[in-house]
PDB file of C-alpha atoms in Angstrom:
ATOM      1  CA  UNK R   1      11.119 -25.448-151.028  1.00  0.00           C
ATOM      2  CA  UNK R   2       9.102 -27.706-148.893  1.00  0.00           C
ATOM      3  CA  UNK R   3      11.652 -29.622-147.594  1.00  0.00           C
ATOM      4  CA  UNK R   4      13.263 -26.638-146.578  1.00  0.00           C
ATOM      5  CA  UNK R   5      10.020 -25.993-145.013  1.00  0.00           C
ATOM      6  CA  UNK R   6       9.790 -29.303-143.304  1.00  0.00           C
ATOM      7  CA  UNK R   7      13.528 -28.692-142.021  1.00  0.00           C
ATOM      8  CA  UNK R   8      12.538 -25.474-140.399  1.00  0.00           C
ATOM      9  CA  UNK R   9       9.628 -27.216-138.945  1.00  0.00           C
ATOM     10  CA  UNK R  10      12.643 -29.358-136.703  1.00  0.00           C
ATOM     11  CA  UNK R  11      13.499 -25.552-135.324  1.00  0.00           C
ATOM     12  CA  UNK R  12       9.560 -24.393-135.483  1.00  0.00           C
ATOM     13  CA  UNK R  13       9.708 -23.502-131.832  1.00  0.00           C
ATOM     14  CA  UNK R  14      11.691 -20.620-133.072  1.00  0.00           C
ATOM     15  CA  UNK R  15      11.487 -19.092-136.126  1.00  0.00           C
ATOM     16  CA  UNK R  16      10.258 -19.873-139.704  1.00  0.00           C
ATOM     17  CA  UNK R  17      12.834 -19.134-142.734  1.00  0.00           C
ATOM     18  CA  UNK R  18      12.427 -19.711-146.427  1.00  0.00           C
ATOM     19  CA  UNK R  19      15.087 -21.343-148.607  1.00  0.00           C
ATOM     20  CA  UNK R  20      17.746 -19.346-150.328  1.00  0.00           C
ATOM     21  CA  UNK R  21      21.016 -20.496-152.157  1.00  0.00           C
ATOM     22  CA  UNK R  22      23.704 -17.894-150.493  1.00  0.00           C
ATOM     23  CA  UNK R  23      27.133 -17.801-148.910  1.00  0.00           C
ATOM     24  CA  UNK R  24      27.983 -21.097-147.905  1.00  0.00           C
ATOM     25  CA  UNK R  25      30.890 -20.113-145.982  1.00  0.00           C
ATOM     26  CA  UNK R  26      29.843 -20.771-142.326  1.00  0.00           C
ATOM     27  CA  UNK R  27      29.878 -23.929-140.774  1.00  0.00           C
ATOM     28  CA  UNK R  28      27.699 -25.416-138.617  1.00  0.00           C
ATOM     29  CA  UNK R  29      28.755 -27.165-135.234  1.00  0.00           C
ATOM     30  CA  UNK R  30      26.891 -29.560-133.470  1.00  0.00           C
ATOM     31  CA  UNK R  31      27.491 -29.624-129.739  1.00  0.00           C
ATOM     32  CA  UNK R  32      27.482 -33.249-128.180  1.00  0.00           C
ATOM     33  CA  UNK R  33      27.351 -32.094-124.626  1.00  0.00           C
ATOM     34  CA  UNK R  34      24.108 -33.636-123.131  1.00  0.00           C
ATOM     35  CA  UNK R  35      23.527 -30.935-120.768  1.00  0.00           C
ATOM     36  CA  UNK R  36      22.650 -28.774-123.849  1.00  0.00           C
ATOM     37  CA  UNK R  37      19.633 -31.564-125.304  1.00  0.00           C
ATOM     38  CA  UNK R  38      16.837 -29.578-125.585  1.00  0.00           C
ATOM     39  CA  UNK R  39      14.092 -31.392-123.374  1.00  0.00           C
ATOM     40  CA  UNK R  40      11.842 -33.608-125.063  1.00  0.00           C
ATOM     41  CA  UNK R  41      11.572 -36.232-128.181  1.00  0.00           C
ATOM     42  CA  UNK R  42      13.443 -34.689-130.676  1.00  0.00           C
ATOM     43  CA  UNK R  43      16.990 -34.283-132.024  1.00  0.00           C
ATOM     44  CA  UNK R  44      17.333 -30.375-130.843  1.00  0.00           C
ATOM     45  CA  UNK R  45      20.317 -28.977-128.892  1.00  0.00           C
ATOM     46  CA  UNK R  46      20.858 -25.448-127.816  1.00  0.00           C
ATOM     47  CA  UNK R  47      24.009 -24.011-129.127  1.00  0.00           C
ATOM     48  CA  UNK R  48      25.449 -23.309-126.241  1.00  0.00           C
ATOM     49  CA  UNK R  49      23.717 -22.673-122.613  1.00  0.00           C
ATOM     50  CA  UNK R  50      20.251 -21.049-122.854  1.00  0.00           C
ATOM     51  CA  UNK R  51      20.413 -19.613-119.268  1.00  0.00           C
ATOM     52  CA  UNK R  52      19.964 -16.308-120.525  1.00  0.00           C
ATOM     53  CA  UNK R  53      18.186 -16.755-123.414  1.00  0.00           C
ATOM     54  CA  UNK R  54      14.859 -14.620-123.734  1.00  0.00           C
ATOM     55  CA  UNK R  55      13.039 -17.730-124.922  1.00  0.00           C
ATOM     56  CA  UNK R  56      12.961 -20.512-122.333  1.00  0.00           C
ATOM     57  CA  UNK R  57      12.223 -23.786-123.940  1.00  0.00           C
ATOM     58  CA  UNK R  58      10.839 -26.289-121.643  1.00  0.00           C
ATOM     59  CA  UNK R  59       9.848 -28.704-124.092  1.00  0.00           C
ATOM     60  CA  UNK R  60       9.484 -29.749-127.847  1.00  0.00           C
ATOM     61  CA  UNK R  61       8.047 -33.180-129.639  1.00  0.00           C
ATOM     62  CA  UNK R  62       8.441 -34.368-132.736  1.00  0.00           C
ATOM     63  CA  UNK R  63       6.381 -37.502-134.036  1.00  0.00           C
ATOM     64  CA  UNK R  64       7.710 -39.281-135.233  1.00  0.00           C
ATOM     65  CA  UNK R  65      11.134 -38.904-134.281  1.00  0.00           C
ATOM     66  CA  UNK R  66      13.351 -39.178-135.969  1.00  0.00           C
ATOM     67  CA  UNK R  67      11.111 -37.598-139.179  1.00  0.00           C
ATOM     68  CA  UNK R  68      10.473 -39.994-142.236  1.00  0.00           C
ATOM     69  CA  UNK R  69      10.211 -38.643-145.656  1.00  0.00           C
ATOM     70  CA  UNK R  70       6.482 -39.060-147.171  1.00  0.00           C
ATOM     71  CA  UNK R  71       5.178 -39.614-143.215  1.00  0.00           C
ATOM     72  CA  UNK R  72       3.254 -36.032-140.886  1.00  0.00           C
ATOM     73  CA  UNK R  73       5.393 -34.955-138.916  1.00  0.00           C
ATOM     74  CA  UNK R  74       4.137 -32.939-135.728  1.00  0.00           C
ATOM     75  CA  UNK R  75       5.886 -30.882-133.698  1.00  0.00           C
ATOM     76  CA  UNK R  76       4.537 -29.817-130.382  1.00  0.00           C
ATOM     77  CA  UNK R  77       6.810 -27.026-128.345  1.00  0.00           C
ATOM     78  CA  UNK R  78       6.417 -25.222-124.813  1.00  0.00           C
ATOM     79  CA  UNK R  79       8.174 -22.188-123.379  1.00  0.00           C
ATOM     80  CA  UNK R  80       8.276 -18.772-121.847  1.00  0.00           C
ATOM     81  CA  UNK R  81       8.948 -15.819-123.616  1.00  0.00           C
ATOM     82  CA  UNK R  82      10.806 -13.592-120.539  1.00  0.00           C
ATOM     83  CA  UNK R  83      10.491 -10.447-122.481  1.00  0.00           C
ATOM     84  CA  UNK R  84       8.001  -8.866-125.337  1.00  0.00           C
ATOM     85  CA  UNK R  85      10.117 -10.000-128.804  1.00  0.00           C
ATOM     86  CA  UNK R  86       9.241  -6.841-130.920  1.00  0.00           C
ATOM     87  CA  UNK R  87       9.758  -6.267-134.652  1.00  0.00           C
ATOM     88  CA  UNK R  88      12.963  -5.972-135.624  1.00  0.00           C
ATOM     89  CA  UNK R  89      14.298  -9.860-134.465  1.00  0.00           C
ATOM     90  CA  UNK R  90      16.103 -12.060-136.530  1.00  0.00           C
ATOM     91  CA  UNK R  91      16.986 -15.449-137.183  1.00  0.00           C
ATOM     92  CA  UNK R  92      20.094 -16.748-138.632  1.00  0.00           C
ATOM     93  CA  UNK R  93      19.216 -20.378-140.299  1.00  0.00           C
ATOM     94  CA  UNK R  94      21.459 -23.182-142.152  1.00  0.00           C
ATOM     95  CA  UNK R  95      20.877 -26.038-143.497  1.00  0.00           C
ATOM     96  CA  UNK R  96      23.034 -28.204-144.811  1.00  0.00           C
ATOM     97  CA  UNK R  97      23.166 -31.361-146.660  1.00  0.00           C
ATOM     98  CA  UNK R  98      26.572 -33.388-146.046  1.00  0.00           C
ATOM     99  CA  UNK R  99      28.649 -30.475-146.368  1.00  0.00           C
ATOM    100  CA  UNK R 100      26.983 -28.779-148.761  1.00  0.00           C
ATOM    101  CA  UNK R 101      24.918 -25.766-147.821  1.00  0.00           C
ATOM    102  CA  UNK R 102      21.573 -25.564-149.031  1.00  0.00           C
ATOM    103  CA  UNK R 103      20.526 -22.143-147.099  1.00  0.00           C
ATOM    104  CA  UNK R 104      22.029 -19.319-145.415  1.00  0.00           C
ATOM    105  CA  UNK R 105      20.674 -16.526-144.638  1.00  0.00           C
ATOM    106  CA  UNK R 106      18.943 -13.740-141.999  1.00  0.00           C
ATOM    107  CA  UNK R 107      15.520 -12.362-142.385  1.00  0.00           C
ATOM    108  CA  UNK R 108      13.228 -11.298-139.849  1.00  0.00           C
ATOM    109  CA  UNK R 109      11.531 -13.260-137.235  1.00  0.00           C
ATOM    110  CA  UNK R 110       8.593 -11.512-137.424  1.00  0.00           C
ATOM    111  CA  UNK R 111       7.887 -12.438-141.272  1.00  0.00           C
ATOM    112  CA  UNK R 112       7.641 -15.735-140.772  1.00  0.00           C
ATOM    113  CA  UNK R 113       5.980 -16.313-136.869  1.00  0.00           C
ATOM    114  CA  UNK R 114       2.811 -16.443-138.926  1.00  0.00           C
ATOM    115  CA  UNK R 115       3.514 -19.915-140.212  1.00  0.00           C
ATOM    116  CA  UNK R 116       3.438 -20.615-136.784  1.00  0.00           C
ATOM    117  CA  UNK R 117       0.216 -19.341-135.983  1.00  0.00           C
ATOM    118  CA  UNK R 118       1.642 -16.525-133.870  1.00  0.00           C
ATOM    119  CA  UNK R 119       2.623 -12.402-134.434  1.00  0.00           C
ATOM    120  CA  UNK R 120       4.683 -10.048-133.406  1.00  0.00           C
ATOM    121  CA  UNK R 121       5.264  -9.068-131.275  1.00  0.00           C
ATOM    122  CA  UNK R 122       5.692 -11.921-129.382  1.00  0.00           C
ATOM    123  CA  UNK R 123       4.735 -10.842-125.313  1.00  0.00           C
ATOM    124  CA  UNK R 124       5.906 -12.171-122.496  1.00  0.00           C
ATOM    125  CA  UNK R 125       4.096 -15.397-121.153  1.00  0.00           C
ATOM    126  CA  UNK R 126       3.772 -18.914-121.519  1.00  0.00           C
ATOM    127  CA  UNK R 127       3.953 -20.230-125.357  1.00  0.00           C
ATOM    128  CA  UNK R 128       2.539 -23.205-126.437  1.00  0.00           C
ATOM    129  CA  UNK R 129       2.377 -23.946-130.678  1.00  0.00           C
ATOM    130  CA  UNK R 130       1.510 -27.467-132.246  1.00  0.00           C
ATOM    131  CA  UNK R 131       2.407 -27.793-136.034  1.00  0.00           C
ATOM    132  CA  UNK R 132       1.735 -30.706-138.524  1.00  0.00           C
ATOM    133  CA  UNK R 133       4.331 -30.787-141.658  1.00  0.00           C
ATOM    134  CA  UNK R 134       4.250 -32.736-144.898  1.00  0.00           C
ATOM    135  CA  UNK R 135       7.841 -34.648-145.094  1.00  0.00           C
ATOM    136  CA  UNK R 136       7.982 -35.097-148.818  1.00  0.00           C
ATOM    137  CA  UNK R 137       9.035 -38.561-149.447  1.00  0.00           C
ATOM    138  CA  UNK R 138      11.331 -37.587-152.298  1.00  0.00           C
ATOM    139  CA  UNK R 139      13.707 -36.336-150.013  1.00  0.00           C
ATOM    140  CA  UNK R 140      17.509 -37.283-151.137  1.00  0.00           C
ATOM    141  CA  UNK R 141      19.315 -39.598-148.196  1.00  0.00           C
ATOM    142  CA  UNK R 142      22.243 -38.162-146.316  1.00  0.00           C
ATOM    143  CA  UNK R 143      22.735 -36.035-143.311  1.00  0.00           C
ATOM    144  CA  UNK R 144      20.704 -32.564-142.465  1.00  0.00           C
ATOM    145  CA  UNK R 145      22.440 -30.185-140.127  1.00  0.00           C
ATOM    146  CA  UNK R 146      19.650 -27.525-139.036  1.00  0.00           C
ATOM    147  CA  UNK R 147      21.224 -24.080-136.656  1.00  0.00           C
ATOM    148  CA  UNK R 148      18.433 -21.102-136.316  1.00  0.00           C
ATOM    149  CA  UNK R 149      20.187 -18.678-133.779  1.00  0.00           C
ATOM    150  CA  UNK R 150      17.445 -16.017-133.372  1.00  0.00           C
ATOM    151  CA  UNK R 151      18.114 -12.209-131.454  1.00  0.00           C
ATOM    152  CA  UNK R 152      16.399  -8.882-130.975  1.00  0.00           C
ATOM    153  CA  UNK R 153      16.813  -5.986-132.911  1.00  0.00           C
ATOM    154  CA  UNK R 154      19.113  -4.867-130.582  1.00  0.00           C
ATOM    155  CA  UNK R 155      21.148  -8.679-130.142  1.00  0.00           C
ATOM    156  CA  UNK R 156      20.215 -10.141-127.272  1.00  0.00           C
ATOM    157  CA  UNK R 157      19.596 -13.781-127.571  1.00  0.00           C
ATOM    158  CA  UNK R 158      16.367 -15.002-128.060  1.00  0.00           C
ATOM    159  CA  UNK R 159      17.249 -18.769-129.008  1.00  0.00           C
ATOM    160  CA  UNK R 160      19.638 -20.365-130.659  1.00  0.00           C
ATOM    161  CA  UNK R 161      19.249 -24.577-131.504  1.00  0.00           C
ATOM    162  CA  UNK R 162      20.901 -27.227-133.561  1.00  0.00           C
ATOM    163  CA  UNK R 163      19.485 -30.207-135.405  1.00  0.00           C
ATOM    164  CA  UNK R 164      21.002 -33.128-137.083  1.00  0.00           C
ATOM    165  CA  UNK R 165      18.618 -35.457-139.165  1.00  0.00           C
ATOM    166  CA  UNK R 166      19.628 -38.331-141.563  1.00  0.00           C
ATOM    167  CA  UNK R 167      17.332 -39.638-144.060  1.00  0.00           C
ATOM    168  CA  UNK R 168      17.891 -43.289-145.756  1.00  0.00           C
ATOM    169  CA  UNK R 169      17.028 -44.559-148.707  1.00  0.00           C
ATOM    170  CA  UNK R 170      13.356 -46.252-149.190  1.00  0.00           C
ATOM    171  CA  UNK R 171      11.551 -43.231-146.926  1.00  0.00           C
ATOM    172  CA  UNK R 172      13.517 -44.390-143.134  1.00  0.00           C
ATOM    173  CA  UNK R 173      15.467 -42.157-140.811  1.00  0.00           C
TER     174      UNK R 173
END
């Protein structure tokens, strides 16, 4: 459970899910094109091009970057929220391990913004957030792939961002 917690805390910017073992029938796709990078030192691309997104990100940090198991890791994020985000949003998140997927599932933004320091709803304005997370350092080597897509009640798009994280043996990334 907290490593799922410190995997969220790669997509914090956005949404905050808890771990769940469901349907692992959905794969996640990284996109390579570097036009997508989200802006800033981390490993966060958008899943396709945010122009219209309701969330504008302008920037997120993570140190240190790449994360390292049994090291803080903070995250700090800026953006714009174009439009009030009122109950009733959701996130999609996955996380997988190789191929494997550890968590799928939807719940409600709103939930989980508290982890974040933040509630719904969200209104429209300039959003800054600064998080520190506890990487545990028994966290098993191999490749993390992180997606949180995130919409309104009624679907538009508030968000949607991909991760990739590897962890080695002896606590390096």
């Amino acid at each position: 459970m907290r490593f799922a917690s410190a995997l969220f805390a790669l997509l914090s910017f956005t949404s905050v899910a808890r771990s769940s073992w469901l349907d692992g029938g959905n794969q996640v796709a990284i996109n390579d094109d570097p036009d997508l990078k989200v802006p800033g030192d981390n490993p966060l691309t958008f899943c396709n091009k945010p122009d219209d997104n309701i969330l504008t990100i302008d920037k997120v940090d993570l140190d240190p970057n790449p994360p390292v198991p049994g090291q803080t890791l903070s995250i700090s994020a800026k953006g714009t929220v174009n439009q009030d985000i009122e109950e009733g949003a959701k996130v999609h998140l996955q996380v997988k391990y190789g191929l494997i997927t550890l968590i799928n599932q939807e719940a409600q933004l709103c939930d989980y913004v508290k982890e974040v320091d933040l509630s719904c709803p969200l209104k429209k304005g300039d959003l800054e957030l600064s998080k520190e997370v506890n990487i545990p350092k028994e966290v098993p080597p191999g490749k993390y792939t992180v997606l949180a897509d995130v919409f309104t009640k009624s679907e538009d798009k508030i968000t949607c961002l991909n991760a990739q994280v590897t962890f080695h043996r002896g606590g390096k990334s």
